[in-house]
PDB file of C-alpha atoms in Angstrom:
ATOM      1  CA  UNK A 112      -0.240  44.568  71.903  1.00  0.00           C
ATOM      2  CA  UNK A 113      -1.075  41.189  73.354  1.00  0.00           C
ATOM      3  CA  UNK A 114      -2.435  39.443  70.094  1.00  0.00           C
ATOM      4  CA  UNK A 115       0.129  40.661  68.724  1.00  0.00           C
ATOM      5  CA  UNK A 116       2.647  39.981  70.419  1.00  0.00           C
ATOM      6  CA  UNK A 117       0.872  36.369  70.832  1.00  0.00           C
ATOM      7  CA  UNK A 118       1.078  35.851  67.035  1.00  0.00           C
ATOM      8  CA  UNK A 119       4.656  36.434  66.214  1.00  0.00           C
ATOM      9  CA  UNK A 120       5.450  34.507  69.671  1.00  0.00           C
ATOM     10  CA  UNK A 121       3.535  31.745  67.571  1.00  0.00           C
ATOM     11  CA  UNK A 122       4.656  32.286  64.361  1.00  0.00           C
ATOM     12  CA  UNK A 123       8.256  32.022  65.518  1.00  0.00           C
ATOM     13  CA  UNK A 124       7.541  28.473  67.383  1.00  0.00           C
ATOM     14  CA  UNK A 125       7.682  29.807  70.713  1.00  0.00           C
ATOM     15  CA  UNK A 126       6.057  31.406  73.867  1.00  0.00           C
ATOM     16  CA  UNK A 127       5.118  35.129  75.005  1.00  0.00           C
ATOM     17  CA  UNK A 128       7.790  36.143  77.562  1.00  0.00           C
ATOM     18  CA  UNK A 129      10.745  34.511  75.597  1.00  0.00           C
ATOM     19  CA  UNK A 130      12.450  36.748  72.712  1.00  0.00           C
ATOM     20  CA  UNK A 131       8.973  37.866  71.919  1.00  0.00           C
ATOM     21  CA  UNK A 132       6.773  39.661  75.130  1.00  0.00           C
ATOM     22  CA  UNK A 133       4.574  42.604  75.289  1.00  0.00           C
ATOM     23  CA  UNK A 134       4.460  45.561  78.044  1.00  0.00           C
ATOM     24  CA  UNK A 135       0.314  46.867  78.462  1.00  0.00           C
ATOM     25  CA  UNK A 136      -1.084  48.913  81.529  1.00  0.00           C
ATOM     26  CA  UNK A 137      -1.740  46.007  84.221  1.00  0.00           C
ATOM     27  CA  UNK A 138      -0.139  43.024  82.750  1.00  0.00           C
ATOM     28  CA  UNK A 139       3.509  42.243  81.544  1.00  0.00           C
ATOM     29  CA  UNK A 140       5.447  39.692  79.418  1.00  0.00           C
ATOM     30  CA  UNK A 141       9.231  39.972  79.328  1.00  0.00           C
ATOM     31  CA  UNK A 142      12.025  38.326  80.418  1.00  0.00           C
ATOM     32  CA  UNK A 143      15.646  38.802  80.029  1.00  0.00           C
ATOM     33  CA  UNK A 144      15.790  37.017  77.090  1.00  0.00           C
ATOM     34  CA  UNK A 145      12.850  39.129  75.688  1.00  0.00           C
ATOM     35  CA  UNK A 146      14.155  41.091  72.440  1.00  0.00           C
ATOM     36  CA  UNK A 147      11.083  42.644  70.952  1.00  0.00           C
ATOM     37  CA  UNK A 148       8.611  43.909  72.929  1.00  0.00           C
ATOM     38  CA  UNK A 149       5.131  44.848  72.012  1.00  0.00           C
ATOM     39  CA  UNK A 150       3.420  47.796  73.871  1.00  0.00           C
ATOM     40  CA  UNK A 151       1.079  50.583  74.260  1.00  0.00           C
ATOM     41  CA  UNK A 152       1.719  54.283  73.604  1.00  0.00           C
ATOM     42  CA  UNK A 153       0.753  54.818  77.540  1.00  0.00           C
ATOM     43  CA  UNK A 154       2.855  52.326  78.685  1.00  0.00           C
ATOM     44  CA  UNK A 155       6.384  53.707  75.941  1.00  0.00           C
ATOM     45  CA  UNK A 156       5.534  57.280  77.389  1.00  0.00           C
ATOM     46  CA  UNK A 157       5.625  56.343  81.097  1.00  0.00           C
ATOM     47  CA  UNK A 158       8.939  54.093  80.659  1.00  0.00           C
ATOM     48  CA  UNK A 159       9.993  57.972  79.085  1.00  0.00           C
ATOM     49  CA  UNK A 160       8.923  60.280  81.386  1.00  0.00           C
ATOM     50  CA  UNK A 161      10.416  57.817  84.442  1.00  0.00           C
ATOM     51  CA  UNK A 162      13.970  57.447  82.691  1.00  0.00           C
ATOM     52  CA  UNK A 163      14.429  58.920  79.253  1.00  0.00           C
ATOM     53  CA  UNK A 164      18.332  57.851  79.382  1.00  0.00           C
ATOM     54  CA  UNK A 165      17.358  54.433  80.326  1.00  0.00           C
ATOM     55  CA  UNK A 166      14.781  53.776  77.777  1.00  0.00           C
ATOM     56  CA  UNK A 167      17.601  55.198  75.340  1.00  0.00           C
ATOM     57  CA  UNK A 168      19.471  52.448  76.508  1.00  0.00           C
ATOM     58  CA  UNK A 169      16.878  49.310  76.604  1.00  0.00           C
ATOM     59  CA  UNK A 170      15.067  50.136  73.519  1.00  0.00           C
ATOM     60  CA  UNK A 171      17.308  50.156  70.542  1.00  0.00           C
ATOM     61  CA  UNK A 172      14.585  50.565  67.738  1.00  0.00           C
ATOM     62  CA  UNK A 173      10.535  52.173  68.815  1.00  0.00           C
ATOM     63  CA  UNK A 174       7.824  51.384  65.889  1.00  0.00           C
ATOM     64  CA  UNK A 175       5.056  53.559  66.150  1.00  0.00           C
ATOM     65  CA  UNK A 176       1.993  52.303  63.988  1.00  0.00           C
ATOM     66  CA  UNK A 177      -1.424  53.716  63.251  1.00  0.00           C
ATOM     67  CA  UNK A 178       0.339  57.203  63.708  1.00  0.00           C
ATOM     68  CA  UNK A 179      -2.423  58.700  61.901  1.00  0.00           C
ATOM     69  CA  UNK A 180      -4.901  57.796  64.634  1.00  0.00           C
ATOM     70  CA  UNK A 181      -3.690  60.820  66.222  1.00  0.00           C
ATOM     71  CA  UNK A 182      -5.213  60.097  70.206  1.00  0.00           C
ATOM     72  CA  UNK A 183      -2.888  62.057  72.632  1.00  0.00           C
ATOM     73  CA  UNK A 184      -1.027  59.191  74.130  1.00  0.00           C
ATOM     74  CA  UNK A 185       0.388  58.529  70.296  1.00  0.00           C
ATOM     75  CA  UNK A 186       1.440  62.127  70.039  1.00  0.00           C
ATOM     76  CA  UNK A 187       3.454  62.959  72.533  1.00  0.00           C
ATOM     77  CA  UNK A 188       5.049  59.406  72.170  1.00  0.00           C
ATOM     78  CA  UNK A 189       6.224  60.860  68.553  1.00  0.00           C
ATOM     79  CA  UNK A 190       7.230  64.151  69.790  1.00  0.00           C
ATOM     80  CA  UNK A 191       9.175  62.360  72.821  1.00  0.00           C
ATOM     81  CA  UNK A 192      10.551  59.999  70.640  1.00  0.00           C
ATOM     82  CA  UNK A 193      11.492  62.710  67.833  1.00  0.00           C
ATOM     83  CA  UNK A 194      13.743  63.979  70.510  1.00  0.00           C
ATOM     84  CA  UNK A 195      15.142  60.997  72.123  1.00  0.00           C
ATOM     85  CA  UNK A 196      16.110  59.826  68.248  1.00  0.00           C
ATOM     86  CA  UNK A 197      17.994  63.248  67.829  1.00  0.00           C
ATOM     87  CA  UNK A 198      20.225  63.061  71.062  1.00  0.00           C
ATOM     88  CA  UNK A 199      20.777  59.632  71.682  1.00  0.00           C
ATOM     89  CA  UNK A 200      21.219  56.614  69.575  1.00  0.00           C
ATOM     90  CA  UNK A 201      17.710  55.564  69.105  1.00  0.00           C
ATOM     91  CA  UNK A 202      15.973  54.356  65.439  1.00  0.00           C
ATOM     92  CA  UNK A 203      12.095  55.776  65.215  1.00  0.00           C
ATOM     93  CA  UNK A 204      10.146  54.008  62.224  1.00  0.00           C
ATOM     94  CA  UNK A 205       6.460  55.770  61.871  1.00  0.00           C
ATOM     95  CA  UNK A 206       4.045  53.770  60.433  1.00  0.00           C
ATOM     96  CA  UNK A 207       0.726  55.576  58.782  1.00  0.00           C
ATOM     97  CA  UNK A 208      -1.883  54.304  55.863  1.00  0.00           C
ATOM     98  CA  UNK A 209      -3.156  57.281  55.650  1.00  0.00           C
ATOM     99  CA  UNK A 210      -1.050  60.222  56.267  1.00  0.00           C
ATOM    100  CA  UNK A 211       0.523  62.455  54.018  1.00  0.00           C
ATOM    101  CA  UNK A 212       4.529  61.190  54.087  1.00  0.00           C
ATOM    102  CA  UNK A 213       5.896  64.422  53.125  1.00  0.00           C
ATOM    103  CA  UNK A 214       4.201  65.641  56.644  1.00  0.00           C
ATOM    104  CA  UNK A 215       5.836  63.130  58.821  1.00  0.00           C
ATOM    105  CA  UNK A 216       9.055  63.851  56.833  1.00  0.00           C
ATOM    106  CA  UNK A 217       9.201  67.486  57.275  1.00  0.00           C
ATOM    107  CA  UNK A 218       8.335  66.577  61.283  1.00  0.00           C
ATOM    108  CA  UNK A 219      11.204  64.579  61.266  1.00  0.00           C
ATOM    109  CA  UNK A 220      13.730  65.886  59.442  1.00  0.00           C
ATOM    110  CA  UNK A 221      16.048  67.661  61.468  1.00  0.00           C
ATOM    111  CA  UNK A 222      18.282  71.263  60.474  1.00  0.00           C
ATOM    112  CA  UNK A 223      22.394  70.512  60.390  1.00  0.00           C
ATOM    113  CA  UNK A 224      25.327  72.849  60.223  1.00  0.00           C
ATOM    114  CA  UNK A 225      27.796  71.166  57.946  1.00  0.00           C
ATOM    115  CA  UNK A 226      31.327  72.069  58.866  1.00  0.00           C
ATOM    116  CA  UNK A 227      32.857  72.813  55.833  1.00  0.00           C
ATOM    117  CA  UNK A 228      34.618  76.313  55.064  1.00  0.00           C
ATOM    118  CA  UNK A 229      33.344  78.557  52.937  1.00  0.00           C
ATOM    119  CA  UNK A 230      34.963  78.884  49.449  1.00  0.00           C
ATOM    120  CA  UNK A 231      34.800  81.997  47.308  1.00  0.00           C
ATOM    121  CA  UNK A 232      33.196  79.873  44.662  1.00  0.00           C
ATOM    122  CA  UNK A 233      30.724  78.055  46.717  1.00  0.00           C
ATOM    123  CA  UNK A 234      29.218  81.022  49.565  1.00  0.00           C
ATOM    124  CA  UNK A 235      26.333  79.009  50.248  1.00  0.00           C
ATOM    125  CA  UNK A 236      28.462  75.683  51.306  1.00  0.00           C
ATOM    126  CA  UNK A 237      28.776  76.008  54.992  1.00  0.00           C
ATOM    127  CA  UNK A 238      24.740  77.236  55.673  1.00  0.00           C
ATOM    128  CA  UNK A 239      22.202  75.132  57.433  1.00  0.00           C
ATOM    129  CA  UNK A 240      21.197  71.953  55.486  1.00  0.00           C
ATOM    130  CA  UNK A 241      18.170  69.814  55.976  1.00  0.00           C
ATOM    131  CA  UNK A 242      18.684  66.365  56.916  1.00  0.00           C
ATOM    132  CA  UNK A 243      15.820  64.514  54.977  1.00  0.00           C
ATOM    133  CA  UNK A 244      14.765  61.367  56.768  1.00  0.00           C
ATOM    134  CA  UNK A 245      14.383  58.045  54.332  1.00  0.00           C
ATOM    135  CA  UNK A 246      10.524  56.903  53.392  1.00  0.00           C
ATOM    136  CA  UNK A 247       9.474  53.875  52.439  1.00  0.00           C
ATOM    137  CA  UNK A 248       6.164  53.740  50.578  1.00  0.00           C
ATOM    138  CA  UNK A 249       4.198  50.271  50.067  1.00  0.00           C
ATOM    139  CA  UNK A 250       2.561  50.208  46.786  1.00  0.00           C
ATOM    140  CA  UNK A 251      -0.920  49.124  47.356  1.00  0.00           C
ATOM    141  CA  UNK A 252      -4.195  49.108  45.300  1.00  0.00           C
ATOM    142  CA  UNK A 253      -6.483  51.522  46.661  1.00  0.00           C
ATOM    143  CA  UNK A 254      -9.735  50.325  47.106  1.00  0.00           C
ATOM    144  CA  UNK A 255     -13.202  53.132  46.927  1.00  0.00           C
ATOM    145  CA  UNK A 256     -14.556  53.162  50.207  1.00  0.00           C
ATOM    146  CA  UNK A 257     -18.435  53.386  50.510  1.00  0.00           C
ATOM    147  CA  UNK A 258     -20.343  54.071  53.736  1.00  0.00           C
ATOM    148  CA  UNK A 259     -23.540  52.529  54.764  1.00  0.00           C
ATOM    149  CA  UNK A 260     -25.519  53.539  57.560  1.00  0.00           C
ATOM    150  CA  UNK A 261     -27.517  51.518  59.225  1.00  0.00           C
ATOM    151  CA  UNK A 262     -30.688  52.968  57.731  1.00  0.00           C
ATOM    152  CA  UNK A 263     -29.306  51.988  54.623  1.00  0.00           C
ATOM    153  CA  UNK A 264     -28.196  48.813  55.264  1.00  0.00           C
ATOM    154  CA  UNK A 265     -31.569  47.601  56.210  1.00  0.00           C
ATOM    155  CA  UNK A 266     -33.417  49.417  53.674  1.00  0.00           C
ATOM    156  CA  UNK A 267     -30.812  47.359  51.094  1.00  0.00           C
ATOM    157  CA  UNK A 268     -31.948  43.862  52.972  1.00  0.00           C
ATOM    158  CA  UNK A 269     -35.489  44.472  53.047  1.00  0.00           C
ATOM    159  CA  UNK A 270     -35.703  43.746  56.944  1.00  0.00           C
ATOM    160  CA  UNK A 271     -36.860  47.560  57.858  1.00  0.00           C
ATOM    161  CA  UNK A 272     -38.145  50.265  55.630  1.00  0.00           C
ATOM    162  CA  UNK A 273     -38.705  54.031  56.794  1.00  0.00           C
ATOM    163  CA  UNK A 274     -42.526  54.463  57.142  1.00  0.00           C
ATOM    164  CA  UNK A 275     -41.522  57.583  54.794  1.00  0.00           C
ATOM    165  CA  UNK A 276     -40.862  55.235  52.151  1.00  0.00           C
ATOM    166  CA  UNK A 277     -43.488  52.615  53.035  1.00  0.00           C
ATOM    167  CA  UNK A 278     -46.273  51.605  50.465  1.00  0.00           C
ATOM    168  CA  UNK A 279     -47.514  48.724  51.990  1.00  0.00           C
ATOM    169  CA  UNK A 280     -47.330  47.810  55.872  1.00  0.00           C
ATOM    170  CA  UNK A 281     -48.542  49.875  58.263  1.00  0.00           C
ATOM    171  CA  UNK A 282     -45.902  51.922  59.846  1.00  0.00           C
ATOM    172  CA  UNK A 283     -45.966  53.742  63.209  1.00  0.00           C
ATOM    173  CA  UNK A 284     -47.474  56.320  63.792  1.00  0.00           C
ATOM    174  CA  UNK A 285     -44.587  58.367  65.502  1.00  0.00           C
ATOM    175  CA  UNK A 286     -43.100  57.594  61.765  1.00  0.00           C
ATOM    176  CA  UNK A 287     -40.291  54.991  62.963  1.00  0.00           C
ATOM    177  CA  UNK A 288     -39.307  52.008  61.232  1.00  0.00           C
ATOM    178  CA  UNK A 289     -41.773  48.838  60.299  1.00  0.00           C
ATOM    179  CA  UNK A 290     -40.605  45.253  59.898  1.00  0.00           C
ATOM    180  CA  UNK A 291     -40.769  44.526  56.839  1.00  0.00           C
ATOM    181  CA  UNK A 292     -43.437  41.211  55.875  1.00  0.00           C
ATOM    182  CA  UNK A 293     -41.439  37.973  56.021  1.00  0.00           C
ATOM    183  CA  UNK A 294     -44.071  36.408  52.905  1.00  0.00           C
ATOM    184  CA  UNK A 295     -43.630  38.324  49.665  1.00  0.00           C
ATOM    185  CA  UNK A 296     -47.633  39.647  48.860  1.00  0.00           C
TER     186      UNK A 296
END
């Protein structure tokens, strides 16, 4: 939250603390001229649990990025969040690479009762409707991932080979890994 917060502070020409601050566990930026804070899911869930109707009313907008992550500070930040956004006047964007969208949609979508009478020709008009929330998806090129493990990695440089694998060297004799000769033979 601090780099963060730090680069837009910088990118708009200015200094943390002034329209731009960020709220983490033992250290604050924020002034009453702040209007976008940066913060942690720890710190969001306290300012909720000490004052729900406050942080209703000094928070008009919450981000939540990285929603995906799924650590337990992050969930029950959407959950209390979900609910502030459905009683009070609140906007809730959830951010997620990697998520499945229609997931987070059916989470958030919320069940209405329209008021409209029901018409002979139309039963079905005054039951429960779903209110689907909007989505925005970011075209992107996805890119293969490949892992290496560290095994691999030096196998690939030639620094370390397995002793397994070895055919020239003398490897350990608990079988571990050799260095490899820095002269070619």
């Amino acid at each position: 939250a601090i780099a963060v917060a730090e680069r837009v502070a910088s990118e708009r020409g200015e200094r943390v603390g002034q329209s731009v601050g960020f709220e983490v566990r033992f250290e604050s930026a924020v002034s009453s001229a702040t209007r976008l804070v940066f913060a942690t899911p720890g710190v969001l869930l306290r300012k909720i649990a000490a004052d729900p109707q406050h942080f209703a009313a000094e928070f008009s907008h919450v981000v939540i990025d990285e929603v995906h992550e799924e650590d337990k500070d992050t969930e029950f930040l959407v959950v209390a969040c979900r609910e502030l956004a459905r009683r009070r006047n609140l906007r809730l964007v959830v951010m997620s690479a990697t998520l499945a969208t229609d997931k987070l949609v059916d989470y958030f979508s919320t069940t209405a009762t329209t008021t409209a009478t029901t018409t002979a020709a139309d039963p079905q008009h005054d039951s429960a409707a779903v209110a689907r929330v909007p989505t925005i998806s970011i075209g992107a090129k996805n890119f293969p991932v490949v892992a290496f493990y560290l095994e691999d990695v030096l196998g690939m440089t030639g620094y370390y080979k397995s002793a397994a694998s070895a055919t020239r060297g003398a490897a350990s004799a608990k079988g571990g890994l050799w260095r490899a000769p820095l002269t070619p033979d």
